CSV table of C-alpha atoms in Angstrom, one decimal:
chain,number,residue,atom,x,y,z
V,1,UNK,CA,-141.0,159.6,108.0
V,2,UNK,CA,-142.6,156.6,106.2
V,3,UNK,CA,-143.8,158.9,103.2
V,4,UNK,CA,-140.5,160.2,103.1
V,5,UNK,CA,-138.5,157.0,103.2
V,6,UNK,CA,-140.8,155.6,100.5
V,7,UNK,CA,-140.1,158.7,98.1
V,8,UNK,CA,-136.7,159.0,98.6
V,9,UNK,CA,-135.9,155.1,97.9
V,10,UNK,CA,-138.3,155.6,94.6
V,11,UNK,CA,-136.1,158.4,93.9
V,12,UNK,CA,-133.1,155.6,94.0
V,13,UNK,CA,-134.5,153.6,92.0
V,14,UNK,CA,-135.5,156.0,89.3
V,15,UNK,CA,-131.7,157.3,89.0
V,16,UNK,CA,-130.6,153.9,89.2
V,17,UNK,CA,-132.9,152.9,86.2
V,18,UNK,CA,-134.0,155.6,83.9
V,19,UNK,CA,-131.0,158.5,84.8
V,20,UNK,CA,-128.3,155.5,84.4
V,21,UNK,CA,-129.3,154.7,80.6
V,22,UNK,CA,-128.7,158.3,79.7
V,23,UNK,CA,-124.8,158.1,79.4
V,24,UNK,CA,-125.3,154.4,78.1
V,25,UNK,CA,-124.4,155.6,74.2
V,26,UNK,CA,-121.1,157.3,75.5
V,27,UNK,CA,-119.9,154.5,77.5
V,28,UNK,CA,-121.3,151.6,75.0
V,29,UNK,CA,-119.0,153.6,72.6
V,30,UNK,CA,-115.7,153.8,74.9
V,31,UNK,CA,-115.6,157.1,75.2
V,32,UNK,CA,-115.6,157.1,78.9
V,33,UNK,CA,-114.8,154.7,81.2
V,34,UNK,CA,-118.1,153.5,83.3
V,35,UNK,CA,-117.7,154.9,86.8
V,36,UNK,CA,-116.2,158.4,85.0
V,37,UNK,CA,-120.1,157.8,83.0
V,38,UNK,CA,-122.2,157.4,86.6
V,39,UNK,CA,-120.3,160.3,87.9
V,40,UNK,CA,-121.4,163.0,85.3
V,41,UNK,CA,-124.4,161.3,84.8
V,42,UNK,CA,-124.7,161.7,88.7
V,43,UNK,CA,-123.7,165.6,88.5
V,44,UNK,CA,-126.0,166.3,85.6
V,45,UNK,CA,-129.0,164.7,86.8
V,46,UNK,CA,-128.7,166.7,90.3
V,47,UNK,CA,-128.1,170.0,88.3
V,48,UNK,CA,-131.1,169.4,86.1
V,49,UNK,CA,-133.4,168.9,89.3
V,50,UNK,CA,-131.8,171.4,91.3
V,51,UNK,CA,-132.1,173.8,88.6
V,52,UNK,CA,-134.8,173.1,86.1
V,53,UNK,CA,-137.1,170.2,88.4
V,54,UNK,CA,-139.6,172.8,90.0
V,55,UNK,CA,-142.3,172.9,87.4
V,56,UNK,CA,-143.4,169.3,87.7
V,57,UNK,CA,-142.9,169.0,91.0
V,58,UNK,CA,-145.3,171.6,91.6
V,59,UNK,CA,-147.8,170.0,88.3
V,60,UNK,CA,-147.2,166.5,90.7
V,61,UNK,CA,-147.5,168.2,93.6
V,62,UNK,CA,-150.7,170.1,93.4
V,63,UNK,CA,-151.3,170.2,89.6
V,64,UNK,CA,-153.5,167.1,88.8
V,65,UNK,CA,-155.1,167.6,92.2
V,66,UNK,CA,-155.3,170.3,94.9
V,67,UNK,CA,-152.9,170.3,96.8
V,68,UNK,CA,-155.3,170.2,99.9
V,69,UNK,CA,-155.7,166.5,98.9
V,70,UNK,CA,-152.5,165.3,99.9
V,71,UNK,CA,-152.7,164.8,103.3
V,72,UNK,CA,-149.8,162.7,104.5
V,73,UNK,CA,-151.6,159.5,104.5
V,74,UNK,CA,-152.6,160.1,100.8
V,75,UNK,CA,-149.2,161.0,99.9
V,76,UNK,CA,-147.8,158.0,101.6
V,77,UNK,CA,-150.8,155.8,99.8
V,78,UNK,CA,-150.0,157.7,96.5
V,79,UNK,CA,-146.3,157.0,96.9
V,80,UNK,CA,-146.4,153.4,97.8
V,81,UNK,CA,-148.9,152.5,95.1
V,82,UNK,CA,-146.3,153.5,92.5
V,83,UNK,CA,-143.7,151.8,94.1
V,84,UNK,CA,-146.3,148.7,94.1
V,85,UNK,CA,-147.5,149.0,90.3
V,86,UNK,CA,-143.5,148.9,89.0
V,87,UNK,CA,-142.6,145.9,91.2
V,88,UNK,CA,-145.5,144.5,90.0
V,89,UNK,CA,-145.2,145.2,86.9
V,90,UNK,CA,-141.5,143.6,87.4
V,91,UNK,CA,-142.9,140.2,88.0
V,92,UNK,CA,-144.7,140.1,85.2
V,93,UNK,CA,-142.3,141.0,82.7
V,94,UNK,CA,-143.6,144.9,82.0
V,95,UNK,CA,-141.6,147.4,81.4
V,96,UNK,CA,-143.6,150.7,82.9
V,97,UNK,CA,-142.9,154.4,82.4
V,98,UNK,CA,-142.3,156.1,85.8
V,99,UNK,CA,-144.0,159.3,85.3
V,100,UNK,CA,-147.1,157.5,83.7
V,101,UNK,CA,-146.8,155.8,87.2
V,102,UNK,CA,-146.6,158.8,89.2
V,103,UNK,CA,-149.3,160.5,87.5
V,104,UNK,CA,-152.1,157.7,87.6
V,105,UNK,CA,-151.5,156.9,91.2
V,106,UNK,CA,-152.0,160.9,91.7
V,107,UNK,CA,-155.2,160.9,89.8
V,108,UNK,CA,-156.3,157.4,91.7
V,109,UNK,CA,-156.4,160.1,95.1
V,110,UNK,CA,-158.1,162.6,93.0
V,111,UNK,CA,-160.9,160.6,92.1
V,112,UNK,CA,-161.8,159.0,95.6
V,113,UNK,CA,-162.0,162.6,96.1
V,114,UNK,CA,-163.6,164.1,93.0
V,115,UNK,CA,-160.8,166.5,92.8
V,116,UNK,CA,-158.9,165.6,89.2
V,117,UNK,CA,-158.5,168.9,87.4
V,118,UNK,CA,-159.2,167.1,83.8
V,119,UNK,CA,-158.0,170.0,81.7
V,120,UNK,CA,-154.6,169.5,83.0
V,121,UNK,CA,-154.4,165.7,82.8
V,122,UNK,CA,-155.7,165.8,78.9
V,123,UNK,CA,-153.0,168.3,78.4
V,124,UNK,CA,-150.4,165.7,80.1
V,125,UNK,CA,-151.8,162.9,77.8
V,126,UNK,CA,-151.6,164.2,75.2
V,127,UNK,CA,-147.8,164.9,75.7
V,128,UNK,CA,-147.9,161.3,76.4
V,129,UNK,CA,-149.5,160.9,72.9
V,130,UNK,CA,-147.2,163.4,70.5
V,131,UNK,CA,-143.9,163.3,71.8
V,132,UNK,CA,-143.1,159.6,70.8
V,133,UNK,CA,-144.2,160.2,67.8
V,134,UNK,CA,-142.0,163.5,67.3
V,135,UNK,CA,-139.3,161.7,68.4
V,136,UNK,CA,-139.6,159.8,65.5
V,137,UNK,CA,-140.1,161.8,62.8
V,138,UNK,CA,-137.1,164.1,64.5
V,139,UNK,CA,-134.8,160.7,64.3
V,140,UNK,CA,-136.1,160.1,60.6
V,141,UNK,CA,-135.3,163.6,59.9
V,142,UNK,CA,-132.1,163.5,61.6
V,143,UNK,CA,-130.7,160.2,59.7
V,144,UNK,CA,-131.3,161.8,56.5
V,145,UNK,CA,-129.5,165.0,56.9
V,146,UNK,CA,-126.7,162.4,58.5
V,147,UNK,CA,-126.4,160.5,54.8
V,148,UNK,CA,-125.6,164.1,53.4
V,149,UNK,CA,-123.0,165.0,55.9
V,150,UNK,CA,-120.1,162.8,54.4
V,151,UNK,CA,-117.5,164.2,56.6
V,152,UNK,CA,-119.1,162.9,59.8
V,153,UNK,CA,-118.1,158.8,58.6
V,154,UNK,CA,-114.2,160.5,58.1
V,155,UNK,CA,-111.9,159.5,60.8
V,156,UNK,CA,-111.4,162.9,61.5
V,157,UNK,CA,-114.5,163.5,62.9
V,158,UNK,CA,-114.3,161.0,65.4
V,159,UNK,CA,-112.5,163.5,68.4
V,160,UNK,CA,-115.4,165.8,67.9
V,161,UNK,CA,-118.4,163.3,67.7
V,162,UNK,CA,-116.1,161.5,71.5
V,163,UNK,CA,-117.2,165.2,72.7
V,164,UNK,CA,-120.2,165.4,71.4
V,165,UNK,CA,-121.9,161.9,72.1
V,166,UNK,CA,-121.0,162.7,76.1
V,167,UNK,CA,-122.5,166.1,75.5
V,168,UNK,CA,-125.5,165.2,74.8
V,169,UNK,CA,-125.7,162.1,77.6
V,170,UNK,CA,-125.2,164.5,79.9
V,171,UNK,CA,-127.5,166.7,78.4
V,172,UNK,CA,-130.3,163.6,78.6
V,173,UNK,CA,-129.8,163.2,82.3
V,174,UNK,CA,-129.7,167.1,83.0
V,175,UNK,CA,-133.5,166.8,81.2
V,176,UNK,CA,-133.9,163.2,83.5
V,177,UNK,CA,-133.4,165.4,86.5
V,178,UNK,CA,-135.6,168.5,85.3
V,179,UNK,CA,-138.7,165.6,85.0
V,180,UNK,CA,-138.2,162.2,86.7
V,181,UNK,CA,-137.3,163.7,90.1
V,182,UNK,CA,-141.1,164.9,90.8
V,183,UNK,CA,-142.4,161.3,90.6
V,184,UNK,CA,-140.7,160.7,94.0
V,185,UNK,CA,-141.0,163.7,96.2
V,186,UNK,CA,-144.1,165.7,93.8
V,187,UNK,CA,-146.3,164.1,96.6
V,188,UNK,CA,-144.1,165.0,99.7
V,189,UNK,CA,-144.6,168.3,98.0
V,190,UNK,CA,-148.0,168.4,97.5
V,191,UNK,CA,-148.3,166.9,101.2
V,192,UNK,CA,-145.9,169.8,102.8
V,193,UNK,CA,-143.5,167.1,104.2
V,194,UNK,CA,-140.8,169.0,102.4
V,195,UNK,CA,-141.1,171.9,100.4
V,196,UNK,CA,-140.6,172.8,96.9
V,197,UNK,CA,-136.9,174.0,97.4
V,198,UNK,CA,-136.0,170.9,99.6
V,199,UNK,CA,-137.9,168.1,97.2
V,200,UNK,CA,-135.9,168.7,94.1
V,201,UNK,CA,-132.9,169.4,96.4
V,202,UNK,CA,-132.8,166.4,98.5
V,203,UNK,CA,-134.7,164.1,95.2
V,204,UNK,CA,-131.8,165.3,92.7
V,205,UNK,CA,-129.7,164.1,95.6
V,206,UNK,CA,-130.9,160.8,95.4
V,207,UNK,CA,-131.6,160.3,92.1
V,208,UNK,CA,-127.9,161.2,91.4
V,209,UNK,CA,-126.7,158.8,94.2
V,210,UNK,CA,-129.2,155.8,92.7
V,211,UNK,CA,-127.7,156.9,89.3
V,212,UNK,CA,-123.6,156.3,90.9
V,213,UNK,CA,-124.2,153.6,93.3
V,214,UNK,CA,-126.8,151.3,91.9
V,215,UNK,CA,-126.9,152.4,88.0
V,216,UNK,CA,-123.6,149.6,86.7
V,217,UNK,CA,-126.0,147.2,85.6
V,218,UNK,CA,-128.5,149.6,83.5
V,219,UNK,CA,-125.3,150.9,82.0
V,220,UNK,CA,-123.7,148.1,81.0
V,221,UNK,CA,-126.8,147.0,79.6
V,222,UNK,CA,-127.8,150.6,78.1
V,223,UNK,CA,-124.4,150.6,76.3
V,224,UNK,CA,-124.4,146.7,74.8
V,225,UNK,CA,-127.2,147.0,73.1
V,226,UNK,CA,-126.5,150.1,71.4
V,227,UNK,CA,-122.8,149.8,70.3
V,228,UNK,CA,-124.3,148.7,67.0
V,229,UNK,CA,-125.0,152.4,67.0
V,230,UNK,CA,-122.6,155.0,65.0
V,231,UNK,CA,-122.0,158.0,67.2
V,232,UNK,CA,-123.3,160.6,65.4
V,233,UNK,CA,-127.2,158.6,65.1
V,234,UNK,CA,-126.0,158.1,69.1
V,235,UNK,CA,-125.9,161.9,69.4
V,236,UNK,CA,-129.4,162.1,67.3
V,237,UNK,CA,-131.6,160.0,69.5
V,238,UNK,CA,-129.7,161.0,73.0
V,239,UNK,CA,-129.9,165.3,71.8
V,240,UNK,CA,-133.7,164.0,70.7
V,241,UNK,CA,-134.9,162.8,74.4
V,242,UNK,CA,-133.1,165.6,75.9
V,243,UNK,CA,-134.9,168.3,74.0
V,244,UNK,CA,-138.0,167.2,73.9
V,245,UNK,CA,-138.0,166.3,77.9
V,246,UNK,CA,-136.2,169.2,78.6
V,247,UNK,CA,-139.6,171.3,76.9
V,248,UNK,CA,-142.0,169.2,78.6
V,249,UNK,CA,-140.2,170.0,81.8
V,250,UNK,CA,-140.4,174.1,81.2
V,251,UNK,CA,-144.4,173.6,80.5
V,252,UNK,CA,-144.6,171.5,83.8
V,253,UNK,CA,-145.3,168.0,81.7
V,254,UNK,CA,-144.2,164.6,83.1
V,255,UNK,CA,-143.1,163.0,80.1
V,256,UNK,CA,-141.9,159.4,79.7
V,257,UNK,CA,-137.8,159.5,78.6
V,258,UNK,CA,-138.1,155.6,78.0
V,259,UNK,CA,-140.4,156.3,75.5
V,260,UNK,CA,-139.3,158.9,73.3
V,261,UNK,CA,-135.6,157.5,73.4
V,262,UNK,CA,-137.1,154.2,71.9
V,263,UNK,CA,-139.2,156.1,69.3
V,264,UNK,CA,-136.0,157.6,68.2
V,265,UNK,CA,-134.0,154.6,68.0
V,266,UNK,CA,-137.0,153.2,65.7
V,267,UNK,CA,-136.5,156.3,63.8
V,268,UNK,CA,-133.1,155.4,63.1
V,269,UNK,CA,-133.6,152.2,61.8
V,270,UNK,CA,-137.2,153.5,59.9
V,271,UNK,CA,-135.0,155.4,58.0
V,272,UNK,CA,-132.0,152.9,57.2
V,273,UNK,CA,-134.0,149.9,56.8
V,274,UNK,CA,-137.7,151.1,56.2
V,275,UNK,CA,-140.8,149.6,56.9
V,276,UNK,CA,-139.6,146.5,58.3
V,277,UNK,CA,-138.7,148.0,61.4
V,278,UNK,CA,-142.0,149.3,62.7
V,279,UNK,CA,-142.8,145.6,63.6
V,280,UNK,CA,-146.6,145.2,64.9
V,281,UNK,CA,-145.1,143.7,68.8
V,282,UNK,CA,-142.9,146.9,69.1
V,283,UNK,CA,-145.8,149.3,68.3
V,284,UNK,CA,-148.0,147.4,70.3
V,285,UNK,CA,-145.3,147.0,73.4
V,286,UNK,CA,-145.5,150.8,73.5
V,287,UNK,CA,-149.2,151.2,73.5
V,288,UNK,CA,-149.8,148.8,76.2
V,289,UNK,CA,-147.1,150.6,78.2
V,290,UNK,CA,-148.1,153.9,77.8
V,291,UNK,CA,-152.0,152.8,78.7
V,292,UNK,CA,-151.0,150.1,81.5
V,293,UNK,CA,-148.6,152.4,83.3
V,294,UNK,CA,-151.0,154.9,84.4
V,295,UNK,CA,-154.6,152.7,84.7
V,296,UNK,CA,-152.6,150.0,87.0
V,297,UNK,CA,-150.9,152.6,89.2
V,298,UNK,CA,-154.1,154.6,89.6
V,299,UNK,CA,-156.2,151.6,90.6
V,300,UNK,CA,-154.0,150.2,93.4
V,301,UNK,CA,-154.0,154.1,94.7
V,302,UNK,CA,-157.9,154.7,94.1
V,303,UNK,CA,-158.2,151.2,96.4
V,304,UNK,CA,-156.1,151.9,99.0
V,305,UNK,CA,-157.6,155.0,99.7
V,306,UNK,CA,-160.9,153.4,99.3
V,307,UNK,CA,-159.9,150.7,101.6
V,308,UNK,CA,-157.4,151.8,104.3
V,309,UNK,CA,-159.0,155.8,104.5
V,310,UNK,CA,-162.3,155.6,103.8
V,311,UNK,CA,-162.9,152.0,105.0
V,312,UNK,CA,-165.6,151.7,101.3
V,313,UNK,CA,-165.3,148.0,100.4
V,314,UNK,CA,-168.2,148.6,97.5
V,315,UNK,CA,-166.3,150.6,95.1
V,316,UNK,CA,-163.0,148.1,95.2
V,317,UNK,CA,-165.0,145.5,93.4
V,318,UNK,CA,-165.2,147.3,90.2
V,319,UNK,CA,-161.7,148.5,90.7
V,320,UNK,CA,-160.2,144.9,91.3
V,321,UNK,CA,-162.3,144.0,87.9
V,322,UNK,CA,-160.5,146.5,86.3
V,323,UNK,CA,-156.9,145.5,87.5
V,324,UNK,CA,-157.9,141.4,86.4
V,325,UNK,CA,-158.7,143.2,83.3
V,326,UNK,CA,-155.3,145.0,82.6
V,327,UNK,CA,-153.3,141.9,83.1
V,328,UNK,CA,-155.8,139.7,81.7
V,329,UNK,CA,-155.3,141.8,78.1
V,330,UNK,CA,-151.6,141.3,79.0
V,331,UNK,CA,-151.7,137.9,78.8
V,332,UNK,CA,-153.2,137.9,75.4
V,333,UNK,CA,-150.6,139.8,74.3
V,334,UNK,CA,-147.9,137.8,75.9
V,335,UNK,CA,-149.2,134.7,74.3
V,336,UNK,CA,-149.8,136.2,71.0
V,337,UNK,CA,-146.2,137.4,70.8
V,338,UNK,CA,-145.1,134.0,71.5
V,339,UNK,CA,-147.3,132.4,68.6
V,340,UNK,CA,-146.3,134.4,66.4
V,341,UNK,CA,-142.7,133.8,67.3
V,342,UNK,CA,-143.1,129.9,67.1
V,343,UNK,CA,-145.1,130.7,63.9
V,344,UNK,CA,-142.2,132.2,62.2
V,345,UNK,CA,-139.1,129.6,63.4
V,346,UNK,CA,-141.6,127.0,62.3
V,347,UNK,CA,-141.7,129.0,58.8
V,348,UNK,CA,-137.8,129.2,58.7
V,349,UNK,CA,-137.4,125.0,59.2
């Protein structure tokens, strides 16, 4: 019941965070108004994990590891520590990707158990790896054929770009549901708490209600900062994410959505405004997210186990090393940002 209650509320908190954004372009826009926006984004996520969410609940589930290694204690560990790295991560000021999450706290039971099936966890990385940067070149891509299809900036077209912009929010949180919905009850899976059919089921149910009841604040901050956003480039970068999840989700692949959606939206402005976009903190923000997401989760799991199963105190020192590590490196970063900041107002006085 404890494993369960922990997935479930993770499964809140991922529709009330990631699935909520996914309509943010629509409503940012007026289009629609911002309960009408949680509602179909509610629908739409539970439709794309009732419908399309098995694959990577079973890659989640038993995948990365055998599925003989989720005992309920492991999934419960497994499930906690990801709950653990993003409220840590919280604190600090990071933002993390929840699949990278789900998959490194997974992979921190399967190496207390030298049980990782490494061919399949390359494959996942280097989804990880390629699909920001397809997003990009698909935004860049996408802007230019934009410039050469005049009638798009005519009043005219504004009724069928209202359609399509909601189209393809709804579309982003169908492909939400399809992948996000695993990170919270892949493990429950995996441990035969619930079954396949009831996970995705009873996770799409939650995500969807995190999505309506808590998701007012992502949206409204979803849709401010990208009203500066026409609604056909809206359409590009939310039909982007979509497709490019939705794949990943048919091939079993926990993909971060957070991610790609902000590679396209530096797509967008690559190809408006050039090279002055692709500033060096935004490049390195990603890279630090996409490597701290995964090695912070699976250390808190790999040390619980360690700790709380196995009662092995040796092994935790290196692990805690490497945790002091992460944030250490984080620091850096946070203070270089900042000097460079000062650096540059000092420059404009």
């Amino acid at each position: 019941m404890i494993a369960l209650t922990i997935g479930l509320f993770f499964a809140i908190n991922i529709g009330a965070s990631g699935a909520a954004a996914s309509m943010g372009i629509a409503y940012g826009s007026g289009v629609v108004k911002k309960r009408m926006a949680l509602l179909l984004c509610g629908i739409a996520v539970f439709l794309g994990a009732w419908l399309g969410g098995g694959e990577v609940v079973k890659t989640i589930g038993s995948g990365i590891v055998p599925n003989h290694t989720f005992t309920v204690p492991i999934a419960l560990i497994v499930l906690a520590s990801a709950a653990l790295s993003l409220f840590f991560a919280n604190i600090f000021g990071i933002p993390l990707s929840t699949s990278e999450v789900a998959v490194g706290s997974v992979v921190g039971a399967g190496i207390v158990y030298q049980s990782v099936f490494v061919s399949k966890l390359v494959w996942i990385m280097l989804f990880w790896l390629l699909t920001p940067v397809a997003a990009f070149v698909i935004a860049v891509a996408g802007s230019y054929l934009l410039k050469k299809i005049k009638w798009m900036t005519t009043t005219k077209a504004v009724p069928f770009l209202s359609l399509l912009v909601v189209m393809m929010g709804l579309f982003e949180a169908f492909s939400a549901g399809m992948n996000n919905v695993a990170n919270a009850v892949g493990p429950l899976v995996g441990a035969k708490i619930l079954s396949t059919g009831n996970g995705i089921f009873w996770g799409g149910i939650f995500v969807a209600g995190g999505a309506l009841l808590l998701g007012q604040r992502v949206l409204e901050t979803n849709g401010k900062k990208i009203t500066t956003l026409r609604l056909e480039e809206g359409c590009v970068i939310s039909g982007t994410g979509a497709t490019i999840v939705t794949v990943a989700s048919v091939f079993g692949i926990p993909v971060p959505l957070t991610q790609i959606t902000t590679s396209s939206i530096i797509g967008m402005g690559f190809a408006k405004h050039g090279r002055s976009v692709l500033k060096k903190d935004i490049v390195v923000q990603l890279l630090t997210v996409w490597m701290v997401s995964p090695v912070l989760s699976m250390v808190l799991s790999y040390t619980l186990i360690q700790l709380i199963i196995e009662h092995n105190f040796y092994p935790i020192i290196a692990m805690v090393g490497v945790l002091i590590s992460v944030f250490g490196v984080l620091s850096l970063m946070k203070r270089q940002k900042h000097t460079i900041t000062v650096t540059q107002e000092v420059a404009k006085d």
